[in-house]
Short mmCIF file of C-alpha atoms in Angstrom, two decimals:
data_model
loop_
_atom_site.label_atom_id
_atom_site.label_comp_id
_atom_site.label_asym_id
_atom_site.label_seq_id
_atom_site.Cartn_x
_atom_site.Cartn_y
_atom_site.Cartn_z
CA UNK A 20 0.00 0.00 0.00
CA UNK A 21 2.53 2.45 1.25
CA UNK A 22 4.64 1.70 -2.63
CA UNK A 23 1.36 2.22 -4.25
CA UNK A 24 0.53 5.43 -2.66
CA UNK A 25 3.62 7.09 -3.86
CA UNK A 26 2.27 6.80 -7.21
CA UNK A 27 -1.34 7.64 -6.38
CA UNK A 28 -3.59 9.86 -8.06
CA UNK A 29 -2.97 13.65 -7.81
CA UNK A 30 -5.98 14.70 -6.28
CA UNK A 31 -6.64 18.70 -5.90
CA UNK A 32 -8.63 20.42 -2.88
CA UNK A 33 -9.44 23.91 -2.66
CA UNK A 34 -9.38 23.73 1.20
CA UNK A 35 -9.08 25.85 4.24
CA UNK A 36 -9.81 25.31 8.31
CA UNK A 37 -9.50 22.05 9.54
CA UNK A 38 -12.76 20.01 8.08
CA UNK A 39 -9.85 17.75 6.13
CA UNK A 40 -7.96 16.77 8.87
CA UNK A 41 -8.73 13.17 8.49
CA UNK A 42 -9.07 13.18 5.35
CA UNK A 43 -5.97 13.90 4.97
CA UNK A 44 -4.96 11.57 7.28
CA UNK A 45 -6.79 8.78 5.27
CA UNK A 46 -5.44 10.03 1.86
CA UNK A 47 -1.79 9.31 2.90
CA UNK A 48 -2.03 5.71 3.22
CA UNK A 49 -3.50 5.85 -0.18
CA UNK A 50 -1.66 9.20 -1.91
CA UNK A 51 1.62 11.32 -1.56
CA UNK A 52 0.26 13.43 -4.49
CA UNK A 53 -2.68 15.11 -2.99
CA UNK A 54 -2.56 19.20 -3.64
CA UNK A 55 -3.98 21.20 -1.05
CA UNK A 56 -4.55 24.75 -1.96
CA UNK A 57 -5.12 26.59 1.16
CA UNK A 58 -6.95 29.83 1.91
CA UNK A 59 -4.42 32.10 3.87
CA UNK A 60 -6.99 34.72 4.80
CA UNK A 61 -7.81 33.90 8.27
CA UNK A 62 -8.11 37.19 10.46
CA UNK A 63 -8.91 35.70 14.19
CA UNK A 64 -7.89 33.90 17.38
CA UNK A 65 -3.74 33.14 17.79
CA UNK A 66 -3.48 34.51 13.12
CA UNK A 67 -4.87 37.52 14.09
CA UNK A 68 -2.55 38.65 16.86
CA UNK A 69 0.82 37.51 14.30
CA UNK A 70 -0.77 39.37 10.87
CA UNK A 71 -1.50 42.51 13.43
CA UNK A 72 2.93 43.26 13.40
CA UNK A 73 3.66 41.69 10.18
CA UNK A 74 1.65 42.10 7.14
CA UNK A 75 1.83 38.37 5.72
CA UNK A 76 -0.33 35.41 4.64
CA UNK A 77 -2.45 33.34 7.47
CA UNK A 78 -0.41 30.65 8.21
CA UNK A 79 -2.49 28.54 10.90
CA UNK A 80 -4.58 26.46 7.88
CA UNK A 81 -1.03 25.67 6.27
CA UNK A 82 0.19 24.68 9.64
CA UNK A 83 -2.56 22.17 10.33
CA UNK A 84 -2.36 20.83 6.96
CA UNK A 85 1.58 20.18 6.91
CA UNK A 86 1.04 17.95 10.53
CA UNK A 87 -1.76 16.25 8.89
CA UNK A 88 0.19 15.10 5.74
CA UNK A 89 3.22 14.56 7.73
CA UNK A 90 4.85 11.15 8.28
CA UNK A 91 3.68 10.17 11.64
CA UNK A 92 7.34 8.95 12.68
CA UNK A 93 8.35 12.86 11.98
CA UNK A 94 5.23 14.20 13.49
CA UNK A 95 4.77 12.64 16.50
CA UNK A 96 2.32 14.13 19.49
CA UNK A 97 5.25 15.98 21.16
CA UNK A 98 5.65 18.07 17.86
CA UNK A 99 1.80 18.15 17.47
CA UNK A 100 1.65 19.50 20.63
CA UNK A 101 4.35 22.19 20.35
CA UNK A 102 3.02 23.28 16.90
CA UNK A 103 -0.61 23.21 18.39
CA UNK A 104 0.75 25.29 21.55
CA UNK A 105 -1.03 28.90 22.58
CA UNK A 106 -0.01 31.12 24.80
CA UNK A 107 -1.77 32.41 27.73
CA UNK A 108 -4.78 35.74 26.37
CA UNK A 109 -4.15 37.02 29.65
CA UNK A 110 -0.37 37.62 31.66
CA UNK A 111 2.37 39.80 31.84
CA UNK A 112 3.91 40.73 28.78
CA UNK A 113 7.57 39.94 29.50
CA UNK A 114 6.72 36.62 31.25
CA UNK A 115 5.13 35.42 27.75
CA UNK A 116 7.63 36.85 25.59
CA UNK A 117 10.24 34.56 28.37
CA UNK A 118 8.24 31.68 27.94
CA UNK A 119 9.24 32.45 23.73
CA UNK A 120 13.06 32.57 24.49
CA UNK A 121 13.09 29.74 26.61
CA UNK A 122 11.40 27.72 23.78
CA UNK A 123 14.31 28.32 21.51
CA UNK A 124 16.44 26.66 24.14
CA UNK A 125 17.13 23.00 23.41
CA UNK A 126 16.89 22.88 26.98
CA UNK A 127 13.28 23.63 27.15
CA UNK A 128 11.34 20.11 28.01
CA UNK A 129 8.31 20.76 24.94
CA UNK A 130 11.19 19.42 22.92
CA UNK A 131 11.45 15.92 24.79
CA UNK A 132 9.97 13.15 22.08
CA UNK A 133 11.07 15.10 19.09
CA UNK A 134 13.69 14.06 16.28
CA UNK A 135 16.92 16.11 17.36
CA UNK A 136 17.21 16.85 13.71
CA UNK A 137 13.74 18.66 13.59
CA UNK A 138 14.18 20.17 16.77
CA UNK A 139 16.80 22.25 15.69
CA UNK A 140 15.75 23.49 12.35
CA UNK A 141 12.52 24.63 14.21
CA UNK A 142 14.58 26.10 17.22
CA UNK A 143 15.96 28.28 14.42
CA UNK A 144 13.00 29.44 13.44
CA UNK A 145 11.69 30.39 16.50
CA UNK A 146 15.06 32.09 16.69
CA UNK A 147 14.69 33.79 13.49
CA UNK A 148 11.29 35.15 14.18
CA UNK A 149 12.31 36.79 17.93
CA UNK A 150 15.06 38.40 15.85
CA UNK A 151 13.31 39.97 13.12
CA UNK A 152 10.03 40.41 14.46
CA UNK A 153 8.59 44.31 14.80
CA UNK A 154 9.43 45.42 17.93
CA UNK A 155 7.07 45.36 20.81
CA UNK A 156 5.11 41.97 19.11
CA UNK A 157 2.19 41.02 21.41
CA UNK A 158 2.74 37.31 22.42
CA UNK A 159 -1.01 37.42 23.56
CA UNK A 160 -2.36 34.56 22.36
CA UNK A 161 0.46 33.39 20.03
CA UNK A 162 0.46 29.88 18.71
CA UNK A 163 4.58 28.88 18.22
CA UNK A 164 3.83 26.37 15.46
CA UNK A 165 2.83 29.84 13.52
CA UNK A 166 5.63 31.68 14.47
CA UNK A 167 7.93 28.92 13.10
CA UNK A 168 6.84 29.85 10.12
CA UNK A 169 7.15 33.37 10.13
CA UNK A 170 10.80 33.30 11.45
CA UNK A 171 10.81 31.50 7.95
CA UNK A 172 9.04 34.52 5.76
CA UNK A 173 11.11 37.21 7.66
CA UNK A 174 14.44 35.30 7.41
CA UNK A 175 13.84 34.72 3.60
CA UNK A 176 12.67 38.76 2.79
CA UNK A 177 8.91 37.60 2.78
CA UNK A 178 7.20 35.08 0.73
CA UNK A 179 6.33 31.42 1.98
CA UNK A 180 7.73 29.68 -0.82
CA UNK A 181 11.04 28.55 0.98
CA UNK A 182 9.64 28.15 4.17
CA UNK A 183 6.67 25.66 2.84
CA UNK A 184 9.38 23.32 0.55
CA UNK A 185 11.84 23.30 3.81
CA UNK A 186 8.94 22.20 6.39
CA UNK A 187 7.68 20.01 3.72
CA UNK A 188 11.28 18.03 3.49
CA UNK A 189 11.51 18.44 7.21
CA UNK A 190 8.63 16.61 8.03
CA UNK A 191 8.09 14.57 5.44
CA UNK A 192 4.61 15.51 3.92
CA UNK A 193 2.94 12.80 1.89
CA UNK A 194 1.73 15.68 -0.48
CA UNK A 195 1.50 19.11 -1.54
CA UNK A 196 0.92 22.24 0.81
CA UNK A 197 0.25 25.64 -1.13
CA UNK A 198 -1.80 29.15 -0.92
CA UNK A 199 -3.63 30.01 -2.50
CA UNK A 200 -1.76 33.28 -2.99
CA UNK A 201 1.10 34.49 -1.27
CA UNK A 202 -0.04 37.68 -0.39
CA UNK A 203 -1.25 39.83 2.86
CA UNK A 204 -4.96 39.80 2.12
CA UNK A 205 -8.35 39.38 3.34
CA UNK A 206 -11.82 38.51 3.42
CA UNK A 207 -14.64 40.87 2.92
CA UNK A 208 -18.43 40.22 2.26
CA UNK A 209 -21.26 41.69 1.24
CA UNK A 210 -24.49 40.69 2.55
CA UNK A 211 -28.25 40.23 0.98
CA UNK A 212 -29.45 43.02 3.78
CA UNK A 213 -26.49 45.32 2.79
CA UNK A 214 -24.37 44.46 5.81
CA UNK A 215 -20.78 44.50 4.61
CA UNK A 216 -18.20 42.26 6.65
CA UNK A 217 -14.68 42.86 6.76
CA UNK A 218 -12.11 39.49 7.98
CA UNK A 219 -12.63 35.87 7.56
CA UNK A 220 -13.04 35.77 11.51
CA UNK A 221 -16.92 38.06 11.38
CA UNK A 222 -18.10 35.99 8.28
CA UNK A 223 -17.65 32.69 9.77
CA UNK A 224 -18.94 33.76 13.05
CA UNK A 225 -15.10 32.42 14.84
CA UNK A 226 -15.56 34.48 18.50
CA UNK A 227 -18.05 37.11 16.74
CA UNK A 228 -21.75 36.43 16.00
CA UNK A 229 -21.68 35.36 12.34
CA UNK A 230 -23.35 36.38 9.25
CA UNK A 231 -26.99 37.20 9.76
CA UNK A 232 -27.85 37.56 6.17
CA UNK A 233 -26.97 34.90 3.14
CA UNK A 234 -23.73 35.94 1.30
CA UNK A 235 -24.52 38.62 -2.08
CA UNK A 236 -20.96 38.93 -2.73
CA UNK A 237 -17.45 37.76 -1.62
CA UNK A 238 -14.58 39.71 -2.77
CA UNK A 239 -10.40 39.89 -1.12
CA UNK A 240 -9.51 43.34 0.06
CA UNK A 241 -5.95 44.59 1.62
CA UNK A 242 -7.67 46.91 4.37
CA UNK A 243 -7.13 45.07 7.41
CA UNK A 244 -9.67 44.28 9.92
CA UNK A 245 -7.62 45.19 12.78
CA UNK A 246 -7.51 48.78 11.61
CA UNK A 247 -4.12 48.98 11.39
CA UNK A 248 -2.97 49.87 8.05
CA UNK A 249 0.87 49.94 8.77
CA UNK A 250 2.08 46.95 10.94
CA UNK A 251 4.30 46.95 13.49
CA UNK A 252 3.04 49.35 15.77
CA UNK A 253 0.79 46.82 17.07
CA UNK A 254 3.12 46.76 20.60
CA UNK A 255 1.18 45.98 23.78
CA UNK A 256 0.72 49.57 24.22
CA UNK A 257 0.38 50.43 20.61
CA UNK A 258 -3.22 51.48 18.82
CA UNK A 259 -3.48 47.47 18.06
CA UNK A 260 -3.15 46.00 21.32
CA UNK A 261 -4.81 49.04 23.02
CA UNK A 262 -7.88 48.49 20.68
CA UNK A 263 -7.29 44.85 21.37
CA UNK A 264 -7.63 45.01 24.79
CA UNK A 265 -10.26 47.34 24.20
CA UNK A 266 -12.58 45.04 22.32
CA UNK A 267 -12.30 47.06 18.84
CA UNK A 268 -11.44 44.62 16.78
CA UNK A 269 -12.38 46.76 13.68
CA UNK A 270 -14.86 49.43 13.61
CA UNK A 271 -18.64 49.31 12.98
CA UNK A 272 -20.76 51.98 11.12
CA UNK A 273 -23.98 51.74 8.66
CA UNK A 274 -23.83 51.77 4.73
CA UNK A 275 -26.23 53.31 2.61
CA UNK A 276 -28.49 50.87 2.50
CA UNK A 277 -28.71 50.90 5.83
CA UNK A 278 -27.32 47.70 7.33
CA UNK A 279 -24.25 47.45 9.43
CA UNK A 280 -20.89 47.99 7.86
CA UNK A 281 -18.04 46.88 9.46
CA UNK A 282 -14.54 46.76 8.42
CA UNK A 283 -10.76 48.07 9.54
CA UNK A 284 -10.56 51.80 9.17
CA UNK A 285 -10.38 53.37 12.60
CA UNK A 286 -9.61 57.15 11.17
CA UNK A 287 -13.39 57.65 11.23
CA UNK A 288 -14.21 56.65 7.46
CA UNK A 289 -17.19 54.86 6.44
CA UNK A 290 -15.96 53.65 2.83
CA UNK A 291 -16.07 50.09 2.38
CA UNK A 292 -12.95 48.03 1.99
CA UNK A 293 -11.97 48.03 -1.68
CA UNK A 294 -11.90 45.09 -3.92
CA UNK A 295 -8.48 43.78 -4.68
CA UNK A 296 -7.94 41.55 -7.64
CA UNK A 297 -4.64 39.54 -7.56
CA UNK A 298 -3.52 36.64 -9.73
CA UNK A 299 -3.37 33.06 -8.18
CA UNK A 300 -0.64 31.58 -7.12
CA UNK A 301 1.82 30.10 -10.04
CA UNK A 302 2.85 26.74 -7.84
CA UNK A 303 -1.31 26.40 -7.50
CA UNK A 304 -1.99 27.12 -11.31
CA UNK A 305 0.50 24.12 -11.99
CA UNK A 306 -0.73 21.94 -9.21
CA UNK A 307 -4.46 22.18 -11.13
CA UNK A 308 -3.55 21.55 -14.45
CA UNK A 309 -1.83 18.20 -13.58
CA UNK A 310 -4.63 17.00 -11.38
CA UNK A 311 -6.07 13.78 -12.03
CA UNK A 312 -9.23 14.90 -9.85
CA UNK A 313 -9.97 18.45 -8.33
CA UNK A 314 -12.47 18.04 -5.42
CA UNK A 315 -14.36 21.52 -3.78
CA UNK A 316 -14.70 19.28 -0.54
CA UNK A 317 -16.58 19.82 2.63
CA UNK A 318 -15.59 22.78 4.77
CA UNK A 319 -17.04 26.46 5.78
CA UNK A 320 -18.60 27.31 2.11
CA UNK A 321 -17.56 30.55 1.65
CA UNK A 322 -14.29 30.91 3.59
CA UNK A 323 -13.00 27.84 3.29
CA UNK A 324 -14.01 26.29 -0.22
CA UNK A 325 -15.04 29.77 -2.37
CA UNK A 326 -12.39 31.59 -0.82
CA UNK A 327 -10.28 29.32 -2.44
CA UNK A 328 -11.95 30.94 -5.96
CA UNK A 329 -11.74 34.21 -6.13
CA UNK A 330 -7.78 34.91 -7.05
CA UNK A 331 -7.85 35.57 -11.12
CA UNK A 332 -6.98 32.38 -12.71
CA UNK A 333 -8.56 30.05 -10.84
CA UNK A 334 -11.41 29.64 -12.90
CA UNK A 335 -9.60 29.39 -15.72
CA UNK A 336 -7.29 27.05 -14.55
CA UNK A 337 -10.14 24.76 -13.43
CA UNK A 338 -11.43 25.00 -16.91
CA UNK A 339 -8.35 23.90 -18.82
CA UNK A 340 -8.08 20.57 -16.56
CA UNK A 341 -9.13 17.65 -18.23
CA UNK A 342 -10.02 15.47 -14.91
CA UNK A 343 -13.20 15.21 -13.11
CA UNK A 344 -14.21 17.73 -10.58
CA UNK A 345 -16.59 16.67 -7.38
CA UNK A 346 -18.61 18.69 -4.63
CA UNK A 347 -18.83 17.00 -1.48
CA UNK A 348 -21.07 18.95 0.54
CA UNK A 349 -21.15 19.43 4.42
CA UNK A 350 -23.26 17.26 6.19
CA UNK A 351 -24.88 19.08 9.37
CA UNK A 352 -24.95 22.37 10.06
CA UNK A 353 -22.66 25.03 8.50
CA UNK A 354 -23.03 28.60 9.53
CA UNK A 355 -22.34 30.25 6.54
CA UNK A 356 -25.05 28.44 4.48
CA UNK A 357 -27.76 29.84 6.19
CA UNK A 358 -30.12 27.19 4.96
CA UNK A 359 -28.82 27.20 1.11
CA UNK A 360 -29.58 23.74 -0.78
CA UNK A 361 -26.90 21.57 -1.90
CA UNK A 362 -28.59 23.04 -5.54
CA UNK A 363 -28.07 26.55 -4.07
CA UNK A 364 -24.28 25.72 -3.18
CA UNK A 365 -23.16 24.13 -6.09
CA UNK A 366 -24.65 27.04 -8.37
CA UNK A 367 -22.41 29.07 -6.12
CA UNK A 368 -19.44 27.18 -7.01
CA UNK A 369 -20.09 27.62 -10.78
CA UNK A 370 -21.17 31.22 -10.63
CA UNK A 371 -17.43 32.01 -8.75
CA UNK A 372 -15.51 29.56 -11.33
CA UNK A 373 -17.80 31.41 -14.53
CA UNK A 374 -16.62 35.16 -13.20
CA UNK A 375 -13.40 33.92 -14.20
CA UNK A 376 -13.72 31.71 -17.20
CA UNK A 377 -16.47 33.22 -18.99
CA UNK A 378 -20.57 32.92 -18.43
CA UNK A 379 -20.77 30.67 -21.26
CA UNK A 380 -18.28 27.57 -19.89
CA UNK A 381 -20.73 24.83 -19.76
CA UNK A 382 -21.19 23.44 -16.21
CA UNK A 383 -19.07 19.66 -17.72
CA UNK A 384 -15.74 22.10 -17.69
CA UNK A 385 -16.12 22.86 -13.78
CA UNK A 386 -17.96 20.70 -12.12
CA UNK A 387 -19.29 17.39 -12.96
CA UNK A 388 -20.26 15.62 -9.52
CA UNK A 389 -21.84 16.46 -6.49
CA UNK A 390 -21.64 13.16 -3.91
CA UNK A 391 -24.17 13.34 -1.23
CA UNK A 392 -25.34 10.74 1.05
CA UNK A 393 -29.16 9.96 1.43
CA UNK A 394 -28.99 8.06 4.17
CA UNK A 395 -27.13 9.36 6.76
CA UNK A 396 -26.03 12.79 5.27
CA UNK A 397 -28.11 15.77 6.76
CA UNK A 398 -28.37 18.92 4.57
CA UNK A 399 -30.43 21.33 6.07
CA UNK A 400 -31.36 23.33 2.71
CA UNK A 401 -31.98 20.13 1.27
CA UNK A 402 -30.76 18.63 -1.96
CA UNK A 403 -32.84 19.26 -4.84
CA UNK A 404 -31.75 17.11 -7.25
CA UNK A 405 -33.75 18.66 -10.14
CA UNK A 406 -31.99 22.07 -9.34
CA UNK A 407 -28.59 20.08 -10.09
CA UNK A 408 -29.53 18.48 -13.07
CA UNK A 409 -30.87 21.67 -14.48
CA UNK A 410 -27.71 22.69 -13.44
CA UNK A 411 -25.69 20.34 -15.63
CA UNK A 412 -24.42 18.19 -12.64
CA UNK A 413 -24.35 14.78 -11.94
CA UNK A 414 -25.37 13.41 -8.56
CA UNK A 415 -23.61 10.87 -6.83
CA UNK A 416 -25.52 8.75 -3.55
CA UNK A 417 -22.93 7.19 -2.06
CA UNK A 418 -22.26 5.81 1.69
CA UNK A 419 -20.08 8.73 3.02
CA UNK A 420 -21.31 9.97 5.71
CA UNK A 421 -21.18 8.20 9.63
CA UNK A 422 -23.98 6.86 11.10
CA UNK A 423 -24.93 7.82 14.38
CA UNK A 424 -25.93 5.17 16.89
CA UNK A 425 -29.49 4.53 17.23
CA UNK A 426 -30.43 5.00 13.66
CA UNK A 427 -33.27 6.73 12.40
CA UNK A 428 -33.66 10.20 10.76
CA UNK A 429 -30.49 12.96 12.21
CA UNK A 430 -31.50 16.22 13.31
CA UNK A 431 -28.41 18.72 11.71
CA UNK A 432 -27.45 19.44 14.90
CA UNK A 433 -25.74 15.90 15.53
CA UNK A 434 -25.63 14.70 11.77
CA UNK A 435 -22.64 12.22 11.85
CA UNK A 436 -19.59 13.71 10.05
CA UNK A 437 -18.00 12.21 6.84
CA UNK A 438 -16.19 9.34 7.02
CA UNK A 439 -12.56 9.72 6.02
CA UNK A 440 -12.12 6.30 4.44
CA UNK A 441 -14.81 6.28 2.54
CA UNK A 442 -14.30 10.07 1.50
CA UNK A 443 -10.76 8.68 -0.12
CA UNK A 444 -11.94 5.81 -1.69
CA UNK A 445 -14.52 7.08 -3.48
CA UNK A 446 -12.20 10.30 -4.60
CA UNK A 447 -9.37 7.71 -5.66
CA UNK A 448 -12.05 5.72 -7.54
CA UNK A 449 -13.31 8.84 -9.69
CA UNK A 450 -9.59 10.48 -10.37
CA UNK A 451 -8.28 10.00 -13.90
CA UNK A 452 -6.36 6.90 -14.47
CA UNK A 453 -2.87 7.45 -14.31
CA UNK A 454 -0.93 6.77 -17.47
#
């Protein structure tokens, strides 16, 4: 198995968050060529405190998916656990930032368990990152597994390139971890009542309320939701951590229509962040031509899967591959679908892919399969299989999808979660043969 899977299928995911965990876990006993393009947009908890003094990509969804690829024998719990480490919200300032320095001491105990090798390539990380961090960083909250990575995008002049292809070698990732873009961006979206939401964080409701509306529009934006337009003056007692501590995490206003408007620009403006359009990522571009199956799997719709969409070439990229390309809808509740149908989700997907390949690609060029389970999936919008067929889209029933104990009809608030192994099977059973 372990020969075969180093010739498996190269299998695409437009992925964010942590919904693929074990899937990914599952996929490596079958794969080492999966392709994960990640969404580095996140704007809350432990990414929200780094991106406040360093204007960079998210890196906590890359982190996640690097351990879950990773050879077990490399990644074992000790590293998990130091990677997966947070900092105290609450304490004195110099005692976290000691608690930092005495991590890049080999002396430190959280490296007990872990390959001496590995332990000092990521001591020298950390190293790197206390050294050329802003001054005054806010360990608040920090997660070290992300700072890791930023020693390595400081070190290197910015841009996670290097630091990706080393921690990928290092830990020796049965497949491919990329951005979607490598660039300091974020999420913004408009809402059906008007509202207009500003960081990944207030549109999937992570620590704030949520959307309250369905989604109208999702676009990337470079204002920041933090309000901080320069970085690195985000100190403990700088405007950041002072509006941190504050609980103005971005400001609110009203828009003309009426609704609430909230986004990053705390010099009294009401504009609304402005629409950046940046290319996609090369690395991702190549990783989706040579697919042999791209899969929009389950996940948070709009920040984890569409997200994934909106760079320029995506859709275009998608186009050109000749492989098929599945849906695999959430089962249960998601709080950004708001009720949407698996129908309403999938026309979604094509309407982002179409903004960038033309209206008139025919629905067989973007996505050919939606896979839903009829028996034990729960979709609270519902299905409506004659909405995907008018669509253009095959449907799929297939047993994916965990059955609770007890049987009988799931409410969405308990609907069993996919099964990882059956997930990968059926994916490796619909990729193009190899030749």
């Amino acid at each position: 198995m372990a020969g075969d899977a180093v010739y498996g299928p190269r299998i695409v995911f437009f992925t964010g968050g942590t919904a693929l965990k074990s899937l990914s876990h599952a996929l490596t006993g079958r794969t080492h060529n999966s392709a994960h393009l990640v969404t580095p947009f996140d704007s809350g908890g432990s990414t929200a405190v780094l991106r406040r003094y360093i204007r960079m990509p998210a890196v906590g969804d890359l982190r996640n998916r690097l351990l879950a690829l990773a050879d077990p024998a490399v990644a074992t719990p000790p590293l998990v656990a130091l990677c997966d480490l947070r900092l105290a919200d609450a304490g004195e300032y110099d005692t976290l930032m000691q608690r930092l320095y005495a991590l890049a001491s080999e002396r430190d105990p959280a490296w007990r368990g872990i390959d001496p090798l590995v332990a000092d390539v990521l001591r020298l990380h950390l190293r790197w990152f206390l050294e050329f961090a802003p001054p005054g960083f806010d360990p608040h909250g920090a997660c070290p597994g992300n700072l890791l990575l930023a020693g390595g995008y400081l070190r290197h002049g910015g841009g996670l390139g290097p630091v990706l292809h080393l921690f990928t070698r290092l830990l020796r990732v049965r497949g491919a971890v990329v951005p979607i873009v490598d660039d300091d961006l974020h999420l913004a979206a408009e809402l059906a009542d008007g509202t207009v939401l500003l960081g990944q964080h207030r549109i999937t409701g992570k620590g704030v309320p949520g959307i309250t509306a369905p989604v109208r529009r999702l676009f990337l934006t470079r204002t920041r939701p933090d309000g901080d337009g320069q970085g690195g003056d985000g100190g403990p007692n700088g405007p950041a951590g002072q509006a941190r501590r504050a609980g103005h995490d971005g400001l609110i206003g009203r828009n003309g229509a009426g609704g609430e408007e909230r986004h990053g620009a705390d010099d009294g403006s009401s504009a609304p962040p402005a629409e950046a359009r940046v290319p996609v990522s090369g690395v991702a571009v190549r990783h989706i031509a040579e697919a042999d199956l791209i899969c929009f799997p389950m996940g948070s719709f709009y920040t984890s899967v569409l997200a994934n969409l909106l760079p320029e070439g995506v859709g275009r990229a998608v186009a050109a591959a000749p492989c098929p390309k599945v849906y695999v809808p959430n089962s249960g509740t998601d709080p950004e679908q708001l009720g949407l149908s698996v129908a309403d989700c999938a026309a979604a997907l094509l309407t982002m892919l179409r903004r960038d390949a033309g209206a008139q690609v025919p629905a067989a060029r973007l996505l050919n399969t939606v896979v839903v389970d009829t028996r034990n999936g729960v979709y609270p919008g519902g299905i409506d299989h004659e909405g995907l067929r008018a669509q253009g889209v095959d449907v799929l029933d297939a047993p994916v999808v965990r059955a609770l104990p007890g049987g009988g009809a799931q409410s969405a608030a308990v609907a069993g979660r996919h099964d990882a192994d059956a997930v990968a099977d059926l994916l490796m059973g619909l990729a193009r043969p190899r030749g």
